């Protein structure tokens, strides 16, 4: 449209045509981070390493500080020139991603196959997890309190795991079922092994004399033996474990032009990485800059490490007490501005009819604002104030950073929630903003390298921007 008055979004590939090297460099660092961050704990660990390398410490008396909670959530603050009572600039993101969790009593042997039973976590499409290489990550906590870290299936010399799918020859009846009936959660059993325990001397003799129990579950017995040899654990130790089944292998560049990043868990680790890079690169921020990375977003932000917990409030109180004891934490919160950094659904080229295109995000056109999330009449939405959106537009436009505004799918057909409402509850101005993703919640999500770059610049602009008009 040749009209100065009309709005149209801009393609980051055109806007940043002369910055290919910078986009590639950021994408490379991000892909290494993503490949090594398959769980919330690994994400928090990797964030911590990056922070320590940048001289951040756990001592709140310093000017660059962080604090974890249970290894799954983390709060970061970098002191600005203005006092806390003038408000902080806060970006939140989440460290968890949809996956299959081992049940607490997982091990099972059926017809010569050793398996682990799972209970899925977050919104998955079950069929996407079948017949593909899977890895197991997590921790096992022993009775004596020691924690064993597990990561199996990532190193090229590691074995991987998988869930077998039904062969088409026997799927006649399944083909007539609805998707939700055809794929049963109780059939998402991960194959862990197949060879029986080696017989000890004299065992064969016992079998022949009719000791049937000893001969049963020999594959399970071998799985237990291998777990014991590798990790020193017994079956009972798995009751106090969190073992997560995730897609095996690293993130990859996608397309002839390598313009997309494909990988697991980009919702929301792309926002974790982009906001962390933005915080570290921000130049002389006027306001104190904070990050908060939550766990449990995908299952409703509950629990002590989720956004509905008090962790962020306690951190902020401690920060105020240490940095500015005469200030009130509630005043700090109410003067603050927040971005709920979470991914948005990009218009799927093959499912365009599910989006209302005037209000949808196009991949490659920069980070997307969502004024509100929620569904069916905006239930569960934060609904950002227009005054705040006006200010944010000016911050991004002044730097020429492409952005767009979107909602998730057609009214009454789409919707979804983020942590925005839990941040807004403190009185902070809050809005959702993050890059658009294709294949969201799948084992191989797609993000544009150009959007990663623009999103990082947008978060940095937010941190560096001067106070409101
Ligand atoms: Mn998310
Ligand atoms: Mn999600």
Short mmCIF file of C-alpha atoms and ligand atoms in Angstrom, two decimals:
data_model
loop_
_atom_site.label_atom_id
_atom_site.label_comp_id
_atom_site.label_asym_id
_atom_site.label_seq_id
_atom_site.Cartn_x
_atom_site.Cartn_y
_atom_site.Cartn_z
CA UNK A 1 0.00 0.00 0.00
CA UNK A 2 1.44 3.34 -1.03
CA UNK A 3 0.12 5.32 1.88
CA UNK A 4 2.12 7.12 4.55
CA UNK A 5 -0.74 6.79 6.99
CA UNK A 6 -1.08 3.03 6.85
CA UNK A 7 0.92 0.65 9.01
CA UNK A 8 2.75 -2.35 7.69
CA UNK A 9 5.21 -4.64 9.43
CA UNK A 10 8.76 -4.81 8.14
CA UNK A 11 10.90 -7.77 7.16
CA UNK A 12 13.99 -8.01 9.40
CA UNK A 13 15.95 -9.65 6.60
CA UNK A 14 15.60 -6.44 4.61
CA UNK A 15 16.10 -4.11 7.55
CA UNK A 16 19.24 -5.95 8.69
CA UNK A 17 20.51 -6.96 5.22
CA UNK A 18 23.95 -5.56 6.07
CA UNK A 19 24.18 -7.39 9.40
CA UNK A 20 24.27 -11.03 8.28
CA UNK A 21 27.49 -11.65 10.22
CA UNK A 22 26.05 -10.29 13.46
CA UNK A 23 22.88 -12.34 13.02
CA UNK A 24 24.90 -15.50 12.36
CA UNK A 25 27.18 -14.87 15.30
CA UNK A 26 24.27 -14.43 17.73
CA UNK A 27 22.48 -17.47 16.27
CA UNK A 28 25.57 -19.61 16.71
CA UNK A 29 25.96 -18.69 20.38
CA UNK A 30 22.26 -19.22 20.94
CA UNK A 31 22.24 -22.64 19.26
CA UNK A 32 25.11 -23.82 21.48
CA UNK A 33 23.16 -22.61 24.53
CA UNK A 34 19.92 -24.23 23.33
CA UNK A 35 21.61 -27.56 22.56
CA UNK A 36 23.04 -27.65 26.09
CA UNK A 37 19.82 -26.50 27.82
CA UNK A 38 17.29 -29.33 27.57
CA UNK A 39 15.74 -28.95 31.04
CA UNK A 40 14.92 -26.08 33.37
CA UNK A 41 17.89 -27.02 35.58
CA UNK A 42 20.32 -27.12 32.66
CA UNK A 43 18.97 -23.77 31.45
CA UNK A 44 19.48 -22.15 34.86
CA UNK A 45 22.95 -23.72 35.13
CA UNK A 46 24.02 -22.39 31.75
CA UNK A 47 22.60 -18.94 32.51
CA UNK A 48 24.56 -18.97 35.78
CA UNK A 49 27.81 -19.81 34.02
CA UNK A 50 27.33 -16.94 31.60
CA UNK A 51 26.52 -14.59 34.51
CA UNK A 52 29.55 -15.64 36.53
CA UNK A 53 31.79 -15.08 33.50
CA UNK A 54 30.34 -11.55 33.37
CA UNK A 55 31.20 -10.94 37.08
CA UNK A 56 27.69 -11.43 38.47
CA UNK A 57 27.61 -12.82 42.00
CA UNK A 58 25.15 -14.05 44.59
CA UNK A 59 26.07 -11.28 47.02
CA UNK A 60 23.33 -8.65 46.84
CA UNK A 61 25.77 -6.05 48.17
CA UNK A 62 27.30 -6.00 44.69
CA UNK A 63 25.89 -4.16 41.70
CA UNK A 64 25.50 -7.21 39.44
CA UNK A 65 23.73 -9.99 41.25
CA UNK A 66 21.69 -13.16 40.80
CA UNK A 67 19.90 -15.70 42.93
CA UNK A 68 18.52 -19.10 42.00
CA UNK A 69 15.69 -20.95 43.49
CA UNK A 70 15.95 -24.75 43.62
CA UNK A 71 18.12 -24.66 40.52
CA UNK A 72 15.01 -24.10 38.39
CA UNK A 73 14.26 -20.37 38.60
CA UNK A 74 16.69 -17.46 38.66
CA UNK A 75 16.53 -13.73 39.39
CA UNK A 76 19.17 -11.33 38.04
CA UNK A 77 19.70 -7.62 38.71
CA UNK A 78 22.08 -5.05 37.27
CA UNK A 79 22.15 -1.71 39.04
CA UNK A 80 21.20 1.35 37.04
CA UNK A 81 22.03 5.02 37.59
CA UNK A 82 18.61 5.89 38.99
CA UNK A 83 17.36 4.76 42.40
CA UNK A 84 15.21 1.66 42.70
CA UNK A 85 12.24 3.78 43.74
CA UNK A 86 12.11 5.08 40.17
CA UNK A 87 11.31 1.53 39.11
CA UNK A 88 13.19 -1.29 37.45
CA UNK A 89 13.04 -2.67 33.92
CA UNK A 90 12.24 -6.34 34.19
CA UNK A 91 12.13 -9.09 31.58
CA UNK A 92 10.73 -12.49 32.48
CA UNK A 93 10.95 -15.73 30.53
CA UNK A 94 10.46 -19.40 31.35
CA UNK A 95 12.97 -22.22 31.63
CA UNK A 96 10.63 -25.22 31.26
CA UNK A 97 9.38 -26.79 28.03
CA UNK A 98 6.88 -29.51 27.13
CA UNK A 99 8.31 -33.02 27.44
CA UNK A 100 7.69 -36.52 28.76
CA UNK A 101 8.55 -37.07 32.42
CA UNK A 102 9.41 -40.52 33.76
CA UNK A 103 6.73 -41.70 36.14
CA UNK A 104 7.99 -42.11 39.70
CA UNK A 105 7.91 -45.90 39.27
CA UNK A 106 8.86 -46.08 35.61
CA UNK A 107 10.54 -49.41 34.88
CA UNK A 108 8.55 -52.05 33.09
CA UNK A 109 9.26 -55.15 31.03
CA UNK A 110 6.85 -56.43 28.39
CA UNK A 111 7.49 -59.22 25.85
CA UNK A 112 11.25 -58.89 25.94
CA UNK A 113 11.32 -55.07 25.85
CA UNK A 114 12.39 -52.89 28.78
CA UNK A 115 10.53 -49.57 28.98
CA UNK A 116 10.02 -46.49 31.12
CA UNK A 117 6.49 -45.27 31.68
CA UNK A 118 5.98 -41.52 31.27
CA UNK A 119 3.52 -38.77 32.17
CA UNK A 120 3.68 -35.89 29.72
CA UNK A 121 4.38 -32.34 30.92
CA UNK A 122 2.73 -29.36 29.23
CA UNK A 123 0.92 -29.22 25.91
CA UNK A 124 2.22 -31.86 23.53
CA UNK A 125 0.81 -33.50 20.41
CA UNK A 126 1.49 -37.09 21.39
CA UNK A 127 2.21 -38.49 17.92
CA UNK A 128 5.17 -36.10 17.51
CA UNK A 129 7.09 -38.06 20.14
CA UNK A 130 6.89 -41.47 18.47
CA UNK A 131 9.60 -43.16 16.42
CA UNK A 132 12.29 -40.52 16.95
CA UNK A 133 15.58 -40.49 18.88
CA UNK A 134 15.08 -39.33 22.45
CA UNK A 135 17.43 -38.44 25.30
CA UNK A 136 16.94 -38.66 29.06
CA UNK A 137 17.99 -35.71 31.23
CA UNK A 138 17.46 -34.97 34.88
CA UNK A 139 18.47 -35.77 38.42
CA UNK A 140 18.19 -38.71 40.78
CA UNK A 141 18.36 -37.87 44.49
CA UNK A 142 19.57 -40.67 46.74
CA UNK A 143 18.47 -41.31 50.29
CA UNK A 144 21.75 -39.88 51.62
CA UNK A 145 20.96 -36.58 49.88
CA UNK A 146 23.43 -36.86 47.03
CA UNK A 147 22.12 -35.75 43.65
CA UNK A 148 23.14 -37.60 40.52
CA UNK A 149 22.88 -35.66 37.26
CA UNK A 150 21.70 -37.71 34.29
CA UNK A 151 22.25 -36.83 30.63
CA UNK A 152 21.99 -39.75 28.25
CA UNK A 153 21.53 -39.66 24.51
CA UNK A 154 23.30 -36.43 23.54
CA UNK A 155 26.93 -37.44 23.05
CA UNK A 156 27.55 -39.13 19.66
CA UNK A 157 28.80 -42.24 21.47
CA UNK A 158 25.70 -42.41 23.74
CA UNK A 159 22.80 -44.68 22.93
CA UNK A 160 19.46 -42.92 22.41
CA UNK A 161 15.95 -43.99 23.42
CA UNK A 162 12.68 -44.07 21.52
CA UNK A 163 8.97 -44.79 21.64
CA UNK A 164 7.93 -47.40 19.07
CA UNK A 165 5.01 -46.53 16.79
CA UNK A 166 2.45 -48.88 15.32
CA UNK A 167 3.26 -50.26 11.86
CA UNK A 168 0.79 -49.16 9.14
CA UNK A 169 -0.07 -52.81 8.46
CA UNK A 170 -1.73 -53.06 11.87
CA UNK A 171 -3.02 -49.49 12.05
CA UNK A 172 -6.25 -50.03 10.11
CA UNK A 173 -8.46 -49.50 13.15
CA UNK A 174 -6.33 -46.70 14.53
CA UNK A 175 -6.66 -44.75 11.27
CA UNK A 176 -10.40 -44.37 11.82
CA UNK A 177 -10.00 -42.89 15.30
CA UNK A 178 -9.81 -39.21 16.20
CA UNK A 179 -6.32 -37.91 17.02
CA UNK A 180 -7.09 -37.72 20.72
CA UNK A 181 -8.32 -41.33 20.81
CA UNK A 182 -5.61 -42.75 18.58
CA UNK A 183 -2.67 -41.73 20.76
CA UNK A 184 -2.91 -42.79 24.36
CA UNK A 185 -0.74 -41.29 27.08
CA UNK A 186 -0.27 -44.71 28.69
CA UNK A 187 1.31 -45.96 25.46
CA UNK A 188 4.06 -43.31 25.58
CA UNK A 189 6.51 -45.83 27.01
CA UNK A 190 10.16 -45.18 26.25
CA UNK A 191 12.28 -48.14 25.18
CA UNK A 192 15.26 -48.40 27.51
CA UNK A 193 16.62 -51.87 26.78
CA UNK A 194 16.10 -55.30 25.42
CA UNK A 195 18.83 -57.72 26.54
CA UNK A 196 18.30 -59.92 29.61
CA UNK A 197 20.50 -59.90 32.68
CA UNK A 198 23.51 -62.16 32.25
CA UNK A 199 23.00 -65.36 34.15
CA UNK A 200 25.21 -65.83 37.18
CA UNK A 201 26.82 -69.24 37.80
CA UNK A 202 24.20 -71.77 38.81
CA UNK A 203 21.28 -69.57 37.72
CA UNK A 204 20.58 -71.76 34.74
CA UNK A 205 20.34 -74.76 37.02
CA UNK A 206 17.81 -72.94 39.25
CA UNK A 207 15.67 -72.08 36.24
CA UNK A 208 15.60 -75.70 35.19
CA UNK A 209 14.51 -76.69 38.66
CA UNK A 210 11.45 -74.47 38.23
CA UNK A 211 12.42 -71.20 39.99
CA UNK A 212 10.21 -69.23 37.56
CA UNK A 213 10.31 -65.87 39.41
CA UNK A 214 14.07 -65.61 39.00
CA UNK A 215 13.68 -65.99 35.23
CA UNK A 216 11.04 -63.24 34.97
CA UNK A 217 11.81 -59.61 34.22
CA UNK A 218 15.41 -60.27 33.32
CA UNK A 219 15.44 -57.26 30.93
CA UNK A 220 14.29 -55.02 33.76
CA UNK A 221 16.93 -56.60 35.97
CA UNK A 222 19.58 -55.69 33.42
CA UNK A 223 18.31 -52.10 33.12
CA UNK A 224 18.57 -51.81 36.90
CA UNK A 225 22.06 -53.28 36.87
CA UNK A 226 23.20 -50.82 34.16
CA UNK A 227 21.69 -47.88 36.06
CA UNK A 228 23.43 -49.09 39.20
CA UNK A 229 26.77 -49.43 37.45
CA UNK A 230 26.51 -46.00 35.86
CA UNK A 231 24.86 -43.98 38.63
CA UNK A 232 25.00 -46.13 41.77
CA UNK A 233 21.20 -46.11 42.10
CA UNK A 234 18.54 -48.69 42.96
CA UNK A 235 14.93 -48.82 41.77
CA UNK A 236 13.71 -47.04 44.90
CA UNK A 237 15.97 -44.06 44.12
CA UNK A 238 13.80 -43.33 41.07
CA UNK A 239 10.97 -42.29 43.38
CA UNK A 240 13.05 -39.22 44.22
CA UNK A 241 14.10 -38.45 40.67
CA UNK A 242 13.09 -36.02 37.94
CA UNK A 243 13.97 -37.67 34.67
CA UNK A 244 12.81 -35.93 31.53
CA UNK A 245 12.55 -37.44 28.07
CA UNK A 246 13.47 -34.85 25.44
CA UNK A 247 14.41 -34.93 21.75
CA UNK A 248 18.01 -36.11 21.32
CA UNK A 249 20.61 -34.06 19.49
CA UNK A 250 21.63 -30.45 18.98
CA UNK A 251 19.82 -27.50 17.44
CA UNK A 252 20.38 -27.18 13.70
CA UNK A 253 20.23 -24.50 11.02
CA UNK A 254 17.25 -25.10 8.75
CA UNK A 255 16.80 -24.27 5.06
CA UNK A 256 19.05 -23.82 2.01
CA UNK A 257 19.81 -20.37 3.38
CA UNK A 258 20.22 -21.58 7.00
CA UNK A 259 17.88 -18.73 7.92
CA UNK A 260 15.90 -20.68 10.51
CA UNK A 261 16.97 -22.27 13.77
CA UNK A 262 15.43 -25.66 14.46
CA UNK A 263 15.55 -27.16 17.93
CA UNK A 264 13.73 -28.33 21.01
CA UNK A 265 12.62 -25.98 23.79
CA UNK A 266 12.86 -22.66 21.95
CA UNK A 267 9.61 -21.83 23.75
CA UNK A 268 10.89 -20.15 25.81
CA UNK A 269 14.66 -20.55 25.87
CA UNK A 270 14.96 -18.23 22.87
CA UNK A 271 13.61 -15.47 25.12
CA UNK A 272 15.88 -16.56 27.97
CA UNK A 273 18.92 -16.24 25.74
CA UNK A 274 17.85 -13.05 23.94
CA UNK A 275 17.04 -11.24 27.19
CA UNK A 276 20.23 -12.43 28.88
CA UNK A 277 22.33 -11.22 25.93
CA UNK A 278 20.42 -7.93 26.03
CA UNK A 279 21.10 -7.44 29.75
CA UNK A 280 24.80 -8.15 29.36
CA UNK A 281 25.16 -5.85 26.34
CA UNK A 282 23.01 -2.98 27.66
CA UNK A 283 25.06 0.20 27.86
CA UNK A 284 24.88 2.28 31.03
CA UNK A 285 21.22 1.61 31.78
CA UNK A 286 19.40 4.41 33.55
CA UNK A 287 17.09 2.09 35.48
CA UNK A 288 18.09 -1.07 37.27
CA UNK A 289 17.64 -3.99 34.87
CA UNK A 290 16.23 -7.28 36.11
CA UNK A 291 15.62 -10.71 34.67
CA UNK A 292 13.44 -13.39 36.15
CA UNK A 293 13.34 -16.84 34.60
CA UNK A 294 10.54 -19.06 35.88
CA UNK A 295 9.90 -22.76 35.84
CA UNK A 296 6.44 -24.41 35.48
CA UNK A 297 5.01 -21.89 32.99
CA UNK A 298 3.84 -24.73 30.76
CA UNK A 299 1.66 -26.21 33.50
CA UNK A 300 0.12 -23.05 34.94
CA UNK A 301 3.01 -21.33 36.76
CA UNK A 302 2.20 -23.15 40.00
CA UNK A 303 4.61 -24.40 42.64
CA UNK A 304 7.52 -22.79 44.45
CA UNK A 305 9.50 -22.18 41.25
CA UNK A 306 6.60 -20.90 39.12
CA UNK A 307 5.54 -17.32 38.47
CA UNK A 308 2.73 -17.56 41.02
CA UNK A 309 5.30 -18.18 43.78
CA UNK A 310 6.77 -15.43 45.99
CA UNK A 311 10.36 -15.90 44.78
CA UNK A 312 10.57 -12.70 42.74
CA UNK A 313 8.95 -10.66 45.50
CA UNK A 314 11.42 -11.97 48.09
CA UNK A 315 14.36 -11.18 45.78
CA UNK A 316 13.09 -7.67 45.16
CA UNK A 317 12.58 -7.08 48.89
CA UNK A 318 16.14 -8.22 49.62
CA UNK A 319 17.46 -6.02 46.83
CA UNK A 320 15.61 -2.99 48.19
CA UNK A 321 16.78 -3.70 51.75
CA UNK A 322 20.39 -3.95 50.60
CA UNK A 323 20.57 -1.20 47.98
CA UNK A 324 18.03 1.31 49.18
CA UNK A 325 16.71 0.49 52.64
CA UNK A 326 14.55 3.61 52.88
CA UNK A 327 12.58 2.68 49.75
CA UNK A 328 9.41 0.60 49.81
CA UNK A 329 9.30 -2.54 47.71
CA UNK A 330 5.72 -1.83 46.66
CA UNK A 331 6.75 1.60 45.32
CA UNK A 332 9.57 -0.01 43.36
CA UNK A 333 7.19 -2.52 41.79
CA UNK A 334 4.54 0.04 40.95
CA UNK A 335 7.06 2.30 39.22
CA UNK A 336 8.48 -0.62 37.19
CA UNK A 337 8.04 -1.74 33.61
CA UNK A 338 8.02 -5.38 32.59
CA UNK A 339 8.14 -7.48 29.47
CA UNK A 340 6.77 -10.97 29.66
CA UNK A 341 9.17 -12.43 27.11
CA UNK A 342 7.51 -15.41 25.53
CA UNK A 343 7.23 -16.75 22.02
CA UNK A 344 4.26 -16.16 19.77
CA UNK A 345 2.70 -18.38 17.10
CA UNK A 346 3.86 -17.43 13.60
CA UNK A 347 1.34 -17.74 10.75
CA UNK A 348 1.79 -21.32 9.58
CA UNK A 349 2.08 -21.35 5.77
CA UNK A 350 -0.03 -24.52 5.61
CA UNK A 351 -2.64 -23.55 8.21
CA UNK A 352 -3.20 -19.92 7.36
CA UNK A 353 -6.95 -20.21 7.83
CA UNK A 354 -6.50 -20.71 11.60
CA UNK A 355 -5.02 -17.23 11.96
CA UNK A 356 -6.76 -13.91 11.64
CA UNK A 357 -4.09 -12.37 9.47
CA UNK A 358 -4.51 -8.69 10.33
CA UNK A 359 -3.65 -9.58 13.92
CA UNK A 360 -1.13 -12.37 13.50
CA UNK A 361 2.64 -12.59 13.58
CA UNK A 362 4.70 -13.19 10.44
CA UNK A 363 7.97 -15.02 10.92
CA UNK A 364 10.94 -12.76 10.16
CA UNK A 365 9.05 -9.54 10.89
CA UNK A 366 10.50 -8.95 14.34
CA UNK A 367 9.32 -9.54 17.89
CA UNK A 368 5.60 -9.59 18.38
CA UNK A 369 3.69 -7.72 21.08
CA UNK A 370 0.55 -9.29 22.50
CA UNK A 371 -1.53 -6.65 24.22
CA UNK A 372 -3.48 -9.47 25.82
CA UNK A 373 -3.31 -13.23 25.94
CA UNK A 374 -5.99 -15.48 27.39
CA UNK A 375 -8.90 -16.88 25.42
CA UNK A 376 -12.62 -16.65 24.67
CA UNK A 377 -13.35 -13.11 25.77
CA UNK A 378 -9.81 -12.41 27.01
CA UNK A 379 -10.26 -14.59 30.10
CA UNK A 380 -6.92 -14.96 31.87
CA UNK A 381 -5.41 -11.92 30.16
CA UNK A 382 -3.18 -9.19 31.50
CA UNK A 383 -4.28 -6.67 28.81
CA UNK A 384 -1.45 -4.12 28.68
CA UNK A 385 -2.31 -0.43 29.10
CA UNK A 386 -2.22 1.55 25.84
CA UNK A 387 -0.04 4.23 27.50
CA UNK A 388 2.64 1.57 27.96
CA UNK A 389 2.32 0.29 24.39
CA UNK A 390 2.66 3.86 23.12
CA UNK A 391 5.92 4.26 25.02
CA UNK A 392 7.30 0.89 23.86
CA UNK A 393 6.49 1.68 20.23
CA UNK A 394 8.50 4.88 20.52
CA UNK A 395 11.44 3.01 22.09
CA UNK A 396 11.61 0.51 19.22
CA UNK A 397 10.77 2.98 16.44
CA UNK A 398 13.51 5.37 17.56
CA UNK A 399 16.02 2.59 16.89
CA UNK A 400 14.32 1.31 13.74
CA UNK A 401 13.69 -2.13 15.23
CA UNK A 402 10.91 -4.00 13.40
CA UNK A 403 8.03 -5.17 15.59
CA UNK A 404 4.50 -6.40 15.12
CA UNK A 405 1.32 -6.82 17.15
CA UNK A 406 -0.54 -10.10 17.27
CA UNK A 407 -2.98 -12.30 19.08
CA UNK A 408 -2.95 -16.08 19.18
CA UNK A 409 -5.29 -17.43 16.52
CA UNK A 410 -8.87 -16.48 15.71
CA UNK A 411 -11.19 -15.32 18.49
CA UNK A 412 -12.90 -18.34 20.07
CA UNK A 413 -10.57 -20.74 18.22
CA UNK A 414 -7.18 -19.84 19.66
CA UNK A 415 -5.68 -18.49 22.86
CA UNK A 416 -3.13 -19.29 25.48
CA UNK A 417 -1.60 -17.86 28.63
CA UNK A 418 1.74 -16.50 29.75
CA UNK A 419 3.13 -15.21 33.06
CA UNK A 420 2.19 -11.59 32.17
CA UNK A 421 -0.76 -11.47 34.58
CA UNK A 422 1.40 -12.58 37.53
CA UNK A 423 3.88 -9.74 36.85
CA UNK A 424 1.10 -7.22 36.37
CA UNK A 425 -0.35 -8.19 39.77
CA UNK A 426 2.50 -6.21 41.38
CA UNK A 427 1.42 -3.07 39.58
CA UNK A 428 4.17 -3.15 36.98
CA UNK A 429 3.30 -2.05 33.47
CA UNK A 430 3.46 -5.40 31.67
CA UNK A 431 3.17 -6.66 28.10
CA UNK A 432 4.05 -9.87 26.26
CA UNK A 433 6.73 -9.60 23.61
CA UNK A 434 8.74 -12.30 21.88
CA UNK A 435 9.64 -13.81 18.52
CA UNK A 436 7.19 -15.78 16.39
CA UNK A 437 7.74 -19.54 16.25
CA UNK A 438 6.64 -22.18 13.77
CA UNK A 439 5.83 -25.69 15.03
CA UNK A 440 5.53 -24.39 18.60
CA UNK A 441 5.57 -27.06 21.35
CA UNK A 442 6.87 -29.64 18.87
CA UNK A 443 10.16 -31.50 19.37
CA UNK A 444 11.66 -29.30 16.63
CA UNK A 445 10.51 -25.71 16.90
CA UNK A 446 11.54 -23.10 14.32
CA UNK A 447 12.71 -19.54 14.98
CA UNK A 448 14.03 -17.06 12.41
CA UNK A 449 17.63 -15.94 12.92
CA UNK A 450 16.50 -12.44 11.97
CA UNK A 451 13.81 -12.48 14.65
CA UNK A 452 16.32 -13.67 17.25
CA UNK A 453 18.53 -10.72 16.34
CA UNK A 454 15.70 -8.17 16.33
CA UNK A 455 14.29 -9.53 19.59
CA UNK A 456 17.64 -9.21 21.34
CA UNK A 457 17.92 -5.61 20.09
CA UNK A 458 14.36 -4.88 21.23
CA UNK A 459 15.01 -6.18 24.76
CA UNK A 460 18.25 -4.20 24.88
CA UNK A 461 16.43 -1.05 23.74
CA UNK A 462 13.90 -1.60 26.57
CA UNK A 463 16.73 -1.86 29.12
CA UNK A 464 18.57 1.18 27.78
CA UNK A 465 15.58 3.45 27.14
CA UNK A 466 15.27 6.62 29.16
CA UNK A 467 12.29 7.25 31.40
CA UNK A 468 8.83 7.89 30.05
CA UNK A 469 7.88 11.14 28.48
MN1 LIG B 1 6.12 -19.98 26.44
MN1 LIG B 2 4.56 -22.87 25.69
#
